[in-house]
PDB file of C-alpha atoms in Angstrom:
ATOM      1  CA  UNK Z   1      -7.388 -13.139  -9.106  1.00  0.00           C
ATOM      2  CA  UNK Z   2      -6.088 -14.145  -6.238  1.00  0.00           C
ATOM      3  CA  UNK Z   3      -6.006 -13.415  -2.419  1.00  0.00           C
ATOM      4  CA  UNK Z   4      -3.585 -12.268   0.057  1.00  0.00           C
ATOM      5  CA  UNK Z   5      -4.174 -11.592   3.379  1.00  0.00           C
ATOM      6  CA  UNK Z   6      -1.203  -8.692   4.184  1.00  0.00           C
ATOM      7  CA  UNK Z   7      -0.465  -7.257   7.136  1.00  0.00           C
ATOM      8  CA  UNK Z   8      -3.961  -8.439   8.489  1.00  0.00           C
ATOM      9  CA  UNK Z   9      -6.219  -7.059   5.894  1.00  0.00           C
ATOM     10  CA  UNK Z  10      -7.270  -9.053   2.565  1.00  0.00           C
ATOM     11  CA  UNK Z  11      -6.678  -8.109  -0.642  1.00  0.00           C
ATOM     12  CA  UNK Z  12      -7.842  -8.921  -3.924  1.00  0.00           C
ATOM     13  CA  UNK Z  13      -5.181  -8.897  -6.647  1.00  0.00           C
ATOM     14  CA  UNK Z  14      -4.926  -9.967 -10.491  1.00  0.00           C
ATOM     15  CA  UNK Z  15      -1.435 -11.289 -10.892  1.00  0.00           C
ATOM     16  CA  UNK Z  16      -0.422 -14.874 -11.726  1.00  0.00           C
ATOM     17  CA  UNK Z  17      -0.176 -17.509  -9.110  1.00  0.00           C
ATOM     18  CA  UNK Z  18       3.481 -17.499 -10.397  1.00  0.00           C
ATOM     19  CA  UNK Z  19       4.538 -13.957  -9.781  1.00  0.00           C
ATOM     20  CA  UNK Z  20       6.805 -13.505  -7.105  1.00  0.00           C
ATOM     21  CA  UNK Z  21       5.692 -11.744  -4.204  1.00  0.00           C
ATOM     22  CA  UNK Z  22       7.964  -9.359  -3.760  1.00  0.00           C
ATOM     23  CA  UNK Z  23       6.300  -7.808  -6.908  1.00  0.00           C
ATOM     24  CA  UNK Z  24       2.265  -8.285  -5.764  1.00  0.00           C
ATOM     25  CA  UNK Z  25       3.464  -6.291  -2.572  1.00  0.00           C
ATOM     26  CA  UNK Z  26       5.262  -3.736  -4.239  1.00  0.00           C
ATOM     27  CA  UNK Z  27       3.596  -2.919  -7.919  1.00  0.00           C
ATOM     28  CA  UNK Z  28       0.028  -4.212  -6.786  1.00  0.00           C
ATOM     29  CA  UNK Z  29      -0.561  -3.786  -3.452  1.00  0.00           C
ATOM     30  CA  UNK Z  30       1.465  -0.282  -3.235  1.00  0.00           C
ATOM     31  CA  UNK Z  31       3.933  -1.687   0.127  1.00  0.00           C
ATOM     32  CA  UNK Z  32       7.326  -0.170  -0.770  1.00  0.00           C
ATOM     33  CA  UNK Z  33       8.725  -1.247   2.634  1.00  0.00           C
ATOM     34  CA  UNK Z  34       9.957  -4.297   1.041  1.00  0.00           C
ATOM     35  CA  UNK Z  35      12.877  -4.093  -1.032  1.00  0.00           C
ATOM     36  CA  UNK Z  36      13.891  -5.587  -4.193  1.00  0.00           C
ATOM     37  CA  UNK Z  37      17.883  -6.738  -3.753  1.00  0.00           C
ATOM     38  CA  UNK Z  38      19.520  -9.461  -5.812  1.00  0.00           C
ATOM     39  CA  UNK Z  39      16.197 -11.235  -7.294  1.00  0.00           C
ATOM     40  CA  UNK Z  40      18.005 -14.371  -6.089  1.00  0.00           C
ATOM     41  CA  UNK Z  41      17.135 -14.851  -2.002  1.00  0.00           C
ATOM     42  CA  UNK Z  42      20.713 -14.058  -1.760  1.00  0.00           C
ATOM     43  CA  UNK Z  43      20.851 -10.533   0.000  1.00  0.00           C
ATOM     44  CA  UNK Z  44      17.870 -10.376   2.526  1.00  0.00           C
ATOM     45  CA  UNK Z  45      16.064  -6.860   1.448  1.00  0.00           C
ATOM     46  CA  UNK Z  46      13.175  -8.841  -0.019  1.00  0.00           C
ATOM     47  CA  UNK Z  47      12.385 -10.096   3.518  1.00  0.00           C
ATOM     48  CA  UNK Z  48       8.969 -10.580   4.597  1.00  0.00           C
ATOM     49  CA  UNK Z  49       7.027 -12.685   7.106  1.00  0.00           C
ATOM     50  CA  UNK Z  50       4.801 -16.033   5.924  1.00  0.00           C
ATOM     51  CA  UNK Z  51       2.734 -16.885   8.995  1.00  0.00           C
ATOM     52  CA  UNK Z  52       6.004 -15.483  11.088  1.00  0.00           C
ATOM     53  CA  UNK Z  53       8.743 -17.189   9.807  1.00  0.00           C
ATOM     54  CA  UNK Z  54      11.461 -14.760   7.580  1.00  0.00           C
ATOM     55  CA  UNK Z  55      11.020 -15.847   3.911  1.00  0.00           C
ATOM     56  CA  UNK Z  56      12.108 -13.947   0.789  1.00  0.00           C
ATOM     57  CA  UNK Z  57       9.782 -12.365  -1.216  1.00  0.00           C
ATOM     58  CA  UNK Z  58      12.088 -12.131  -4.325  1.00  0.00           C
ATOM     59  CA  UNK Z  59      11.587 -16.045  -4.761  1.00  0.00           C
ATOM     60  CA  UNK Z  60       8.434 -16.840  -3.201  1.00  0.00           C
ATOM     61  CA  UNK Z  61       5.637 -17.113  -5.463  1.00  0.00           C
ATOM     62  CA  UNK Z  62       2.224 -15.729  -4.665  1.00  0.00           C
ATOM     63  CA  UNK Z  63       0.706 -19.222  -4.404  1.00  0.00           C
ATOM     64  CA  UNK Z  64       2.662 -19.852  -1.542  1.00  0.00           C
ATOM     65  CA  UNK Z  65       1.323 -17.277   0.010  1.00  0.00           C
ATOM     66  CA  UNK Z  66      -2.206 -17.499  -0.245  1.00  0.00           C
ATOM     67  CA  UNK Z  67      -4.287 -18.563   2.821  1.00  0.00           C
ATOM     68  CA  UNK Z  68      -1.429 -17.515   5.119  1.00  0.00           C
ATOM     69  CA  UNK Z  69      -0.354 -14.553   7.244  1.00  0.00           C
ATOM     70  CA  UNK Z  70       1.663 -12.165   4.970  1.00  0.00           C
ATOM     71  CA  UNK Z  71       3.615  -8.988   7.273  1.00  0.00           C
ATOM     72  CA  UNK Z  72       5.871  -6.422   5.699  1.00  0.00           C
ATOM     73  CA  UNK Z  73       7.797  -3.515   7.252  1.00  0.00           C
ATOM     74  CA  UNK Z  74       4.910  -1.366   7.000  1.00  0.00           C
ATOM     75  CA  UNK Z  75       3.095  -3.171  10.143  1.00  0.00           C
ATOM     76  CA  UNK Z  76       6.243  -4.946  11.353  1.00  0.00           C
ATOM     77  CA  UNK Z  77       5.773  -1.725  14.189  1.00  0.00           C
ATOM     78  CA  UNK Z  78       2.296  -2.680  15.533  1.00  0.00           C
ATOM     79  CA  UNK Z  79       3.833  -5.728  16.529  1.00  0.00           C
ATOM     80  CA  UNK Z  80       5.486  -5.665  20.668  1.00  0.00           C
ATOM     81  CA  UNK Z  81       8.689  -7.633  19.025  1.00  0.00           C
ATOM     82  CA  UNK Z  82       9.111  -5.500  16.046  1.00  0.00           C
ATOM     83  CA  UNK Z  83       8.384  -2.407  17.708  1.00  0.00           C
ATOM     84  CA  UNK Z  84      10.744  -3.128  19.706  1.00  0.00           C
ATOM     85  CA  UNK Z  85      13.241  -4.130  17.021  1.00  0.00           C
ATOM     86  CA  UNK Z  86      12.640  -1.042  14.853  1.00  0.00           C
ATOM     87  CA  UNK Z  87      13.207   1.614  18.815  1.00  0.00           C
ATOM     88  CA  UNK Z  88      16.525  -0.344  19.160  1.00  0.00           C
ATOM     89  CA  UNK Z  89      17.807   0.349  15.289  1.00  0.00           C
ATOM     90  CA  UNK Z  90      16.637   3.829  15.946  1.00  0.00           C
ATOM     91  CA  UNK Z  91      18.385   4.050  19.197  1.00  0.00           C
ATOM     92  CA  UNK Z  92      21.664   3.157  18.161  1.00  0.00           C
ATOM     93  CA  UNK Z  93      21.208   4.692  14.390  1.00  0.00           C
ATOM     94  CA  UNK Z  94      22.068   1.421  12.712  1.00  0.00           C
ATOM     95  CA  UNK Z  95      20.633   2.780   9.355  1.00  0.00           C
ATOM     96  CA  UNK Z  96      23.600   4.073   7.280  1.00  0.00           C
ATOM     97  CA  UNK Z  97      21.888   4.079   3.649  1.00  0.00           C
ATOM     98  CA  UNK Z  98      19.426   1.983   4.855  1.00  0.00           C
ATOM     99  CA  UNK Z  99      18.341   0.041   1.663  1.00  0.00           C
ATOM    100  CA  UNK Z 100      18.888  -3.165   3.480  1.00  0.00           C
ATOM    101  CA  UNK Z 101      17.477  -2.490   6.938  1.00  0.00           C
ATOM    102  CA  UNK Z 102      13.596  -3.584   6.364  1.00  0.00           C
ATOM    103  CA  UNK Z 103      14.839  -7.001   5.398  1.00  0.00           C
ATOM    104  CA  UNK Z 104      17.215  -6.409   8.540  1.00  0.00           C
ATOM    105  CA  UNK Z 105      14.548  -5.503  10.820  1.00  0.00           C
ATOM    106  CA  UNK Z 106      12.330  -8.684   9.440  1.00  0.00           C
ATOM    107  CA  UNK Z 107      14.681 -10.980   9.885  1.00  0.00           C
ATOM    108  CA  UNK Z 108      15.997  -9.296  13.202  1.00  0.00           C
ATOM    109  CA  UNK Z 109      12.235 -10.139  14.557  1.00  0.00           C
ATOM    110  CA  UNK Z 110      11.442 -13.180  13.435  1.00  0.00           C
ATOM    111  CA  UNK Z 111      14.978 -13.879  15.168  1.00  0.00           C
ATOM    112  CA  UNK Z 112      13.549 -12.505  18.596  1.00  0.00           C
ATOM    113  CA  UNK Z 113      10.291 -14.740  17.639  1.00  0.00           C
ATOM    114  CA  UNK Z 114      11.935 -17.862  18.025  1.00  0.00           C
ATOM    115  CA  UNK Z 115      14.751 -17.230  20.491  1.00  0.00           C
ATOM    116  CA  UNK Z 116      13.721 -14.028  23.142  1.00  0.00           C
ATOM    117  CA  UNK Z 117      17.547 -13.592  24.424  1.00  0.00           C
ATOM    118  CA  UNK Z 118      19.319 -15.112  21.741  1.00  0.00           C
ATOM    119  CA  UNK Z 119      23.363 -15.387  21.448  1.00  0.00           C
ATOM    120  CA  UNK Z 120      25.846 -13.982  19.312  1.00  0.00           C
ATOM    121  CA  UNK Z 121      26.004 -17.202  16.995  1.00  0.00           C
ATOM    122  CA  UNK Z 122      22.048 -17.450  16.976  1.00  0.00           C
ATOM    123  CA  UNK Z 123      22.038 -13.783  15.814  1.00  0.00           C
ATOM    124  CA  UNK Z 124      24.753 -14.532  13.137  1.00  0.00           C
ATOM    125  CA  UNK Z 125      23.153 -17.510  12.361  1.00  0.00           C
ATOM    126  CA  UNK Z 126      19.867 -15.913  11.408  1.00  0.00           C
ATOM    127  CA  UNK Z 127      21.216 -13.113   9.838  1.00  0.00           C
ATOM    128  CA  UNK Z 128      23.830 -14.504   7.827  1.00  0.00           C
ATOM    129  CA  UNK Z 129      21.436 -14.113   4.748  1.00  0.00           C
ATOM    130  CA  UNK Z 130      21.046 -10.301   5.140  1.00  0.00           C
ATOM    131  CA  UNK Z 131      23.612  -8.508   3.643  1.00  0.00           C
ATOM    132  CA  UNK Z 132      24.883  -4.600   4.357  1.00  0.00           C
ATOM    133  CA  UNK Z 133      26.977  -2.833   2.013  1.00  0.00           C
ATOM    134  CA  UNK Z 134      27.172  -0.138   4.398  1.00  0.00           C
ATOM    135  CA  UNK Z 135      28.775  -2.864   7.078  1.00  0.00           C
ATOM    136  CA  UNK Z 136      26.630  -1.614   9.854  1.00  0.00           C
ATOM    137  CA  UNK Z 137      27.030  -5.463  11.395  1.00  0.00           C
ATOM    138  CA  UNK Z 138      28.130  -4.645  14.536  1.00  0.00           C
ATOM    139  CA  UNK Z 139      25.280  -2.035  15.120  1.00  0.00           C
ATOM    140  CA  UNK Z 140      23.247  -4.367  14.114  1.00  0.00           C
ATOM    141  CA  UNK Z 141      23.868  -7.323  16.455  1.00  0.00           C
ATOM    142  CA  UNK Z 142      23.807  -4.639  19.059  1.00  0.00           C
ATOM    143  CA  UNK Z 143      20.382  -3.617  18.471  1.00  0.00           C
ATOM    144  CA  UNK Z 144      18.675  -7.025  18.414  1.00  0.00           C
ATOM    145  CA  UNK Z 145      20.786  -7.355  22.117  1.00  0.00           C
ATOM    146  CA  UNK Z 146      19.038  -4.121  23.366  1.00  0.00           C
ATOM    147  CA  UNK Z 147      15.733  -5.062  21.498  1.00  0.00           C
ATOM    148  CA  UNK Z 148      16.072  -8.726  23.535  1.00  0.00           C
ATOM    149  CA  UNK Z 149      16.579  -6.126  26.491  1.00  0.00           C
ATOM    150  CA  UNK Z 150      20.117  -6.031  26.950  1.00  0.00           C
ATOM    151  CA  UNK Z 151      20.592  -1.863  27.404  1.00  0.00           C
ATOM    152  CA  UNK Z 152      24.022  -2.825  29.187  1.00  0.00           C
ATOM    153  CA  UNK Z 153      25.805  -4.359  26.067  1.00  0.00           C
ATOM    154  CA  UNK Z 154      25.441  -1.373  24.136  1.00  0.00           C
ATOM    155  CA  UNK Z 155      28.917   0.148  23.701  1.00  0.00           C
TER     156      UNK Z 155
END
């Protein structure tokens, strides 16, 4: 049995120390927000927050996430960064299938976490490990502009 303390609330589960977390948060815990990709940290859906940093949850065991702040998409909202993150993506519909855009958003908000008005390469930079089949890249750089609050780049 182990603990988890997810999206602020702790939870008691019986998996192995060894399971990834992706799975605990998805099978166990019932939080479907969080997408399972490639299974190799490769393709960003998997992305969650570990004490606000962007990890992936495909390859992150559930022992290294014990004792520490675990957020998924599901309260990534109640947050003033993410909320802001997730108006933007709805603002300029950057969802085209929108299997990859939790992991997106994640990333997009730790991202805004670390750097409020970051710059084009910053925003590559961090993203660079979430991929879109769809190729909504463009849209997607322009939201995390707007959700940095700048409404003028938006074209």
């Amino acid at each position: 049995m182990v603990t988890l303390t997810i999206n602020g609330e702790d939870h008691d589960l019986d998996v192995p120390e060894q399971m990834p977390l992706l799975w605990a948060l998805r099978d166990v815990a019932g939080l479907t927000g969080t997408k399972f990709g490639c299974g190799m940290a490769q393709c960003g859906a998997c992305t969650v927050h570990l004490d606000g940093e962007a990890v992936r949850s495909c390859v992150t065991p559930v022992a290294q996430a014990q004792g520490r702040e675990i957020t998924t998409l599901e309260a990534i909202g109640e947050d003033e960064i993410g909320s802001r993150v997730q108006q933007a993506w709805l603002d300029l519909g950057v969802a085209q299938c929108g299997y990859c855009q939790g992991g997106q958003i994640m990333s997009a908000t730790a991202l805004l976490k670390e750097h409020a008005d970051p710059d084009d390469e910053q925003i590559l930079d961090a993203m660079a490990g979430n991929l879109c089949r769809c190729g909504t890249y463009h849209r997607i750089r322009q939201a995390i502009h707007r959700a940095a609050g700048h409404e003028e780049e938006q074209a």
